[in-house]
Amino acid sequence: KQEVTQIPAALSVPEGENLVLNCSFTDSAIYNLQWFRQDPGKGLTSLLLIQSSQREQTSGRLNASLDKSSGRSTLYIAASQPGDSATYLCAVRQETSGSRLTFGEGTQLTVNP
Amino acid sequence: NAGVMQNPRHLVRRRGQEARLRCSPMKGHSHVYWYRQLPEEGLKFMVYLQKENIIDESGMPKERFSAEFPKEGPSILRIQQVVRGDSAAYFCASSPGRGPYGYTFGSGTRLTVV
């Protein structure tokens, strides 16, 4: 059974800092890994999708890496801003579980002005 | 492209009533997934559907919950005889198919059982 863990559970940083969010998964037989952002009381916004054959994806100030063999992904946020405050979720899509996503518990990020 | 549309956004039901949650996938997407987020918990898979077919319902509670995705119209998640423990955010996602596609999520329906 796939298990996804995100560390840290919560993070508070001053504006302008670069930061790294971590995601690990137990079963490396994945199609892809997706990072989402969830604002309080809102839905999920897809940030980056990394296929199993890729090592990283970039979008603006965000960079996500994937090391499939070791079961790890990181989300790097450069020059953080108060508007980045949200919960960040990592989800993996299995090759063998009928296409479901397995989510981590999330990292709650607060960027202080 | 309006994205994944869920309605209602908020739903209040008394214990014992029925709740019906609707999801219209993105245009061109034929695969729909329902997830539940209980208070202070992560998102848990419930069911995966294609048009007129339930592909994987292994995450659905055995009783009171059902889902459908008819040939015409939105996907429906139905909860009969709701209890307080059903209070949660229910999210729908869609994708173009079984391949290595990303998911697009709707804004969710927040169900409160009083």
Coordinates of C-alpha atoms in Angstrom, one line a residue:
Chain A
K1 CA 0.0 0.0 0.0
Q2 CA 1.4 3.4 -1.0
E3 CA 2.1 5.8 1.8
V4 CA 3.0 9.5 1.2
T5 CA 4.7 11.6 3.9
Q6 CA 5.3 15.3 3.9
I7 CA 7.8 17.0 6.0
P8 CA 7.6 19.5 7.7
A9 CA 3.9 19.5 8.7
A10 CA 4.1 23.3 9.2
L11 CA 6.6 26.0 8.2
S12 CA 6.7 29.7 9.0
V13 CA 9.3 31.9 7.3
P14 CA 9.9 35.6 6.7
E15 CA 9.2 37.0 3.3
G16 CA 12.0 36.6 0.8
E17 CA 13.4 33.3 2.0
N18 CA 14.0 30.3 -0.3
L19 CA 12.4 27.2 1.1
V20 CA 12.2 23.5 0.5
L21 CA 9.2 21.2 1.1
N22 CA 9.8 17.5 1.2
C23 CA 7.6 14.5 0.1
S24 CA 8.5 10.8 0.3
F25 CA 6.6 7.8 -0.9
T26 CA 7.0 4.1 -0.2
D27 CA 6.2 2.5 -3.5
S28 CA 8.3 3.7 -6.4
A29 CA 6.0 2.2 -9.1
I30 CA 4.4 5.5 -10.0
Y31 CA 3.2 7.1 -13.1
N32 CA 3.8 10.6 -11.9
L33 CA 3.9 13.0 -8.9
Q34 CA 1.8 16.1 -8.7
W35 CA 2.2 19.1 -6.3
F36 CA -0.9 21.1 -5.4
R37 CA -1.7 24.2 -3.4
Q38 CA -4.8 24.4 -1.2
D39 CA -5.9 27.7 0.3
P40 CA -8.2 27.6 3.4
G41 CA -11.7 26.6 2.5
K42 CA -10.8 26.3 -1.2
G43 CA -10.1 23.6 -3.8
L44 CA -6.8 22.3 -5.0
T45 CA -4.7 24.1 -7.6
S46 CA -2.2 22.1 -9.5
L47 CA 1.3 23.6 -9.4
L48 CA 3.6 21.1 -11.1
L49 CA 3.3 17.6 -12.6
I50 CA 6.4 15.4 -12.9
Q51 CA 6.3 12.2 -14.9
S52 CA 8.2 9.2 -13.6
S53 CA 10.8 9.6 -16.4
Q54 CA 11.5 13.2 -15.5
R55 CA 13.9 14.6 -12.9
E56 CA 12.4 18.1 -12.4
Q57 CA 9.8 20.6 -13.5
T58 CA 9.9 24.4 -13.2
S59 CA 7.2 27.0 -13.2
G60 CA 8.1 30.6 -12.3
R61 CA 9.5 30.6 -8.7
L62 CA 8.7 26.9 -8.2
N63 CA 10.9 24.0 -9.0
A64 CA 10.0 20.4 -8.2
S65 CA 12.4 17.5 -8.4
L66 CA 11.8 13.8 -8.4
D67 CA 14.0 10.9 -7.4
K68 CA 11.8 7.9 -8.2
S69 CA 14.3 5.2 -7.1
S70 CA 14.6 6.7 -3.6
G71 CA 11.0 7.7 -3.3
R72 CA 11.5 11.4 -2.8
S73 CA 10.4 14.7 -4.2
T74 CA 11.1 18.2 -3.2
L75 CA 9.3 21.5 -4.0
Y76 CA 11.6 24.5 -4.0
I77 CA 10.0 27.9 -3.6
A78 CA 12.3 30.9 -4.4
A79 CA 12.0 34.3 -2.9
S80 CA 8.8 33.5 -0.9
Q81 CA 6.0 36.0 -0.7
P82 CA 3.0 36.3 1.7
G83 CA 0.8 35.2 -1.1
D84 CA 2.5 31.8 -1.1
S85 CA 0.9 31.1 2.3
A86 CA -1.2 28.0 1.8
T87 CA -1.1 24.2 2.4
Y88 CA 1.0 22.4 -0.2
L89 CA 0.1 18.8 -1.0
C90 CA 2.1 16.1 -2.7
A91 CA 0.3 13.3 -4.5
V92 CA 1.5 10.2 -6.4
R93 CA -0.3 8.3 -9.1
Q94 CA 0.3 4.6 -9.0
E95 CA 0.9 2.4 -12.1
T96 CA -1.2 -0.4 -10.6
S97 CA -4.0 1.1 -8.5
G98 CA -6.4 2.0 -11.2
S99 CA -5.2 5.6 -11.5
R100 CA -6.0 6.9 -8.1
L101 CA -3.9 9.6 -6.4
T102 CA -2.4 9.0 -2.9
F103 CA -2.0 12.3 -1.0
G104 CA 0.4 13.3 1.7
E105 CA -1.0 15.2 4.7
G106 CA 0.4 18.5 3.5
T107 CA 2.8 21.2 4.6
Q108 CA 1.1 24.3 5.9
L109 CA 3.3 27.3 4.9
T110 CA 3.1 30.7 6.4
V111 CA 5.1 33.5 4.8
N112 CA 5.3 36.5 7.1
P113 CA 5.6 40.1 5.7
Chain B
N1 CA -12.8 26.2 -20.5
A2 CA -14.7 26.4 -17.2
G3 CA -12.6 23.7 -15.5
V4 CA -14.1 21.1 -13.1
M5 CA -17.5 22.4 -11.8
Q6 CA -18.9 21.2 -8.5
N7 CA -22.2 22.2 -7.0
P8 CA -23.4 23.1 -4.6
R9 CA -20.4 24.8 -2.9
H10 CA -21.9 24.4 0.5
L11 CA -24.6 21.9 1.6
V12 CA -26.3 21.6 4.9
R13 CA -28.3 18.5 5.7
R14 CA -30.0 17.2 8.8
R15 CA -29.1 13.8 10.1
G16 CA -31.1 11.2 8.1
Q17 CA -31.5 13.2 5.0
E18 CA -29.9 12.6 1.6
A19 CA -27.1 14.6 0.1
R20 CA -26.4 14.8 -3.6
L21 CA -23.2 16.3 -4.8
R22 CA -22.6 17.1 -8.5
C23 CA -19.5 17.2 -10.6
S24 CA -19.1 18.2 -14.3
P25 CA -15.6 17.3 -15.6
M26 CA -13.5 19.5 -17.8
K27 CA -14.4 19.5 -21.4
G28 CA -12.8 16.6 -23.1
H29 CA -12.2 14.7 -19.8
S30 CA -14.1 11.4 -19.5
H31 CA -12.6 10.2 -16.2
V32 CA -13.9 11.4 -12.9
Y33 CA -12.6 10.8 -9.4
W34 CA -14.1 11.6 -6.0
Y35 CA -12.1 12.4 -2.9
R36 CA -13.1 13.2 0.7
Q37 CA -11.2 15.5 3.1
L38 CA -12.3 15.1 6.7
P39 CA -11.6 17.9 9.1
E40 CA -7.9 18.1 9.9
E41 CA -7.2 15.0 7.7
G42 CA -5.7 14.5 4.3
L43 CA -7.6 13.7 1.0
K44 CA -8.7 10.2 0.7
F45 CA -9.7 8.4 -2.5
M46 CA -13.4 7.3 -2.8
V47 CA -14.3 6.3 -6.3
Y48 CA -13.1 6.4 -9.9
L49 CA -15.7 6.5 -12.8
Q50 CA -15.9 6.7 -16.5
K51 CA -19.1 7.3 -18.4
E52 CA -21.6 4.7 -17.3
N53 CA -18.9 2.7 -15.5
I54 CA -17.6 2.4 -12.0
I55 CA -13.9 1.5 -12.4
D56 CA -12.7 1.5 -8.8
E57 CA -14.9 2.0 -5.8
S58 CA -12.5 0.6 -3.2
G59 CA -12.5 3.8 -1.2
M60 CA -16.2 4.1 -0.8
P61 CA -17.9 3.3 2.5
K62 CA -19.8 0.1 2.1
E63 CA -23.2 1.5 3.1
R64 CA -25.1 4.7 2.3
F65 CA -22.7 6.0 -0.4
S66 CA -23.1 5.6 -4.1
A67 CA -21.7 7.3 -7.2
E68 CA -22.7 7.4 -10.9
F69 CA -21.5 9.1 -14.1
P70 CA -24.3 8.8 -16.6
K71 CA -23.9 9.0 -20.4
E72 CA -25.4 12.5 -20.2
G73 CA -25.0 15.0 -17.3
P74 CA -22.7 15.3 -14.4
S75 CA -21.3 12.7 -12.0
I76 CA -23.3 12.4 -8.8
L77 CA -22.1 11.4 -5.4
R78 CA -25.0 10.4 -3.3
I79 CA -25.0 9.9 0.5
Q80 CA -28.1 8.5 2.0
Q81 CA -29.2 8.9 5.6
V82 CA -26.3 11.3 6.4
V83 CA -24.7 11.2 9.8
R84 CA -22.5 13.9 11.5
G85 CA -19.4 11.9 10.6
D86 CA -20.1 12.6 6.9
S87 CA -19.4 16.3 7.4
A88 CA -16.4 16.9 5.2
A89 CA -15.2 18.6 2.0
Y90 CA -15.9 16.4 -1.1
F91 CA -13.7 17.1 -4.1
C92 CA -14.1 15.9 -7.7
A93 CA -11.2 15.7 -10.1
S94 CA -11.1 14.8 -13.8
S95 CA -8.5 13.6 -16.3
P96 CA -8.5 12.8 -20.0
G97 CA -7.8 9.1 -19.5
R98 CA -5.9 6.4 -17.8
G99 CA -2.5 7.5 -19.0
P100 CA 0.0 9.5 -17.0
Y101 CA -2.1 12.7 -17.0
G102 CA -2.4 15.2 -14.3
Y103 CA -5.6 15.7 -12.4
T104 CA -7.7 18.9 -12.4
F105 CA -9.7 19.4 -9.2
G106 CA -12.9 21.3 -8.6
S107 CA -13.5 23.7 -5.8
G108 CA -15.3 21.1 -3.7
T109 CA -18.6 20.8 -1.9
R110 CA -18.5 21.4 1.8
L111 CA -21.1 19.2 3.5
T112 CA -22.3 20.0 7.0
V113 CA -24.6 17.6 8.8
V114 CA -26.5 19.1 11.7

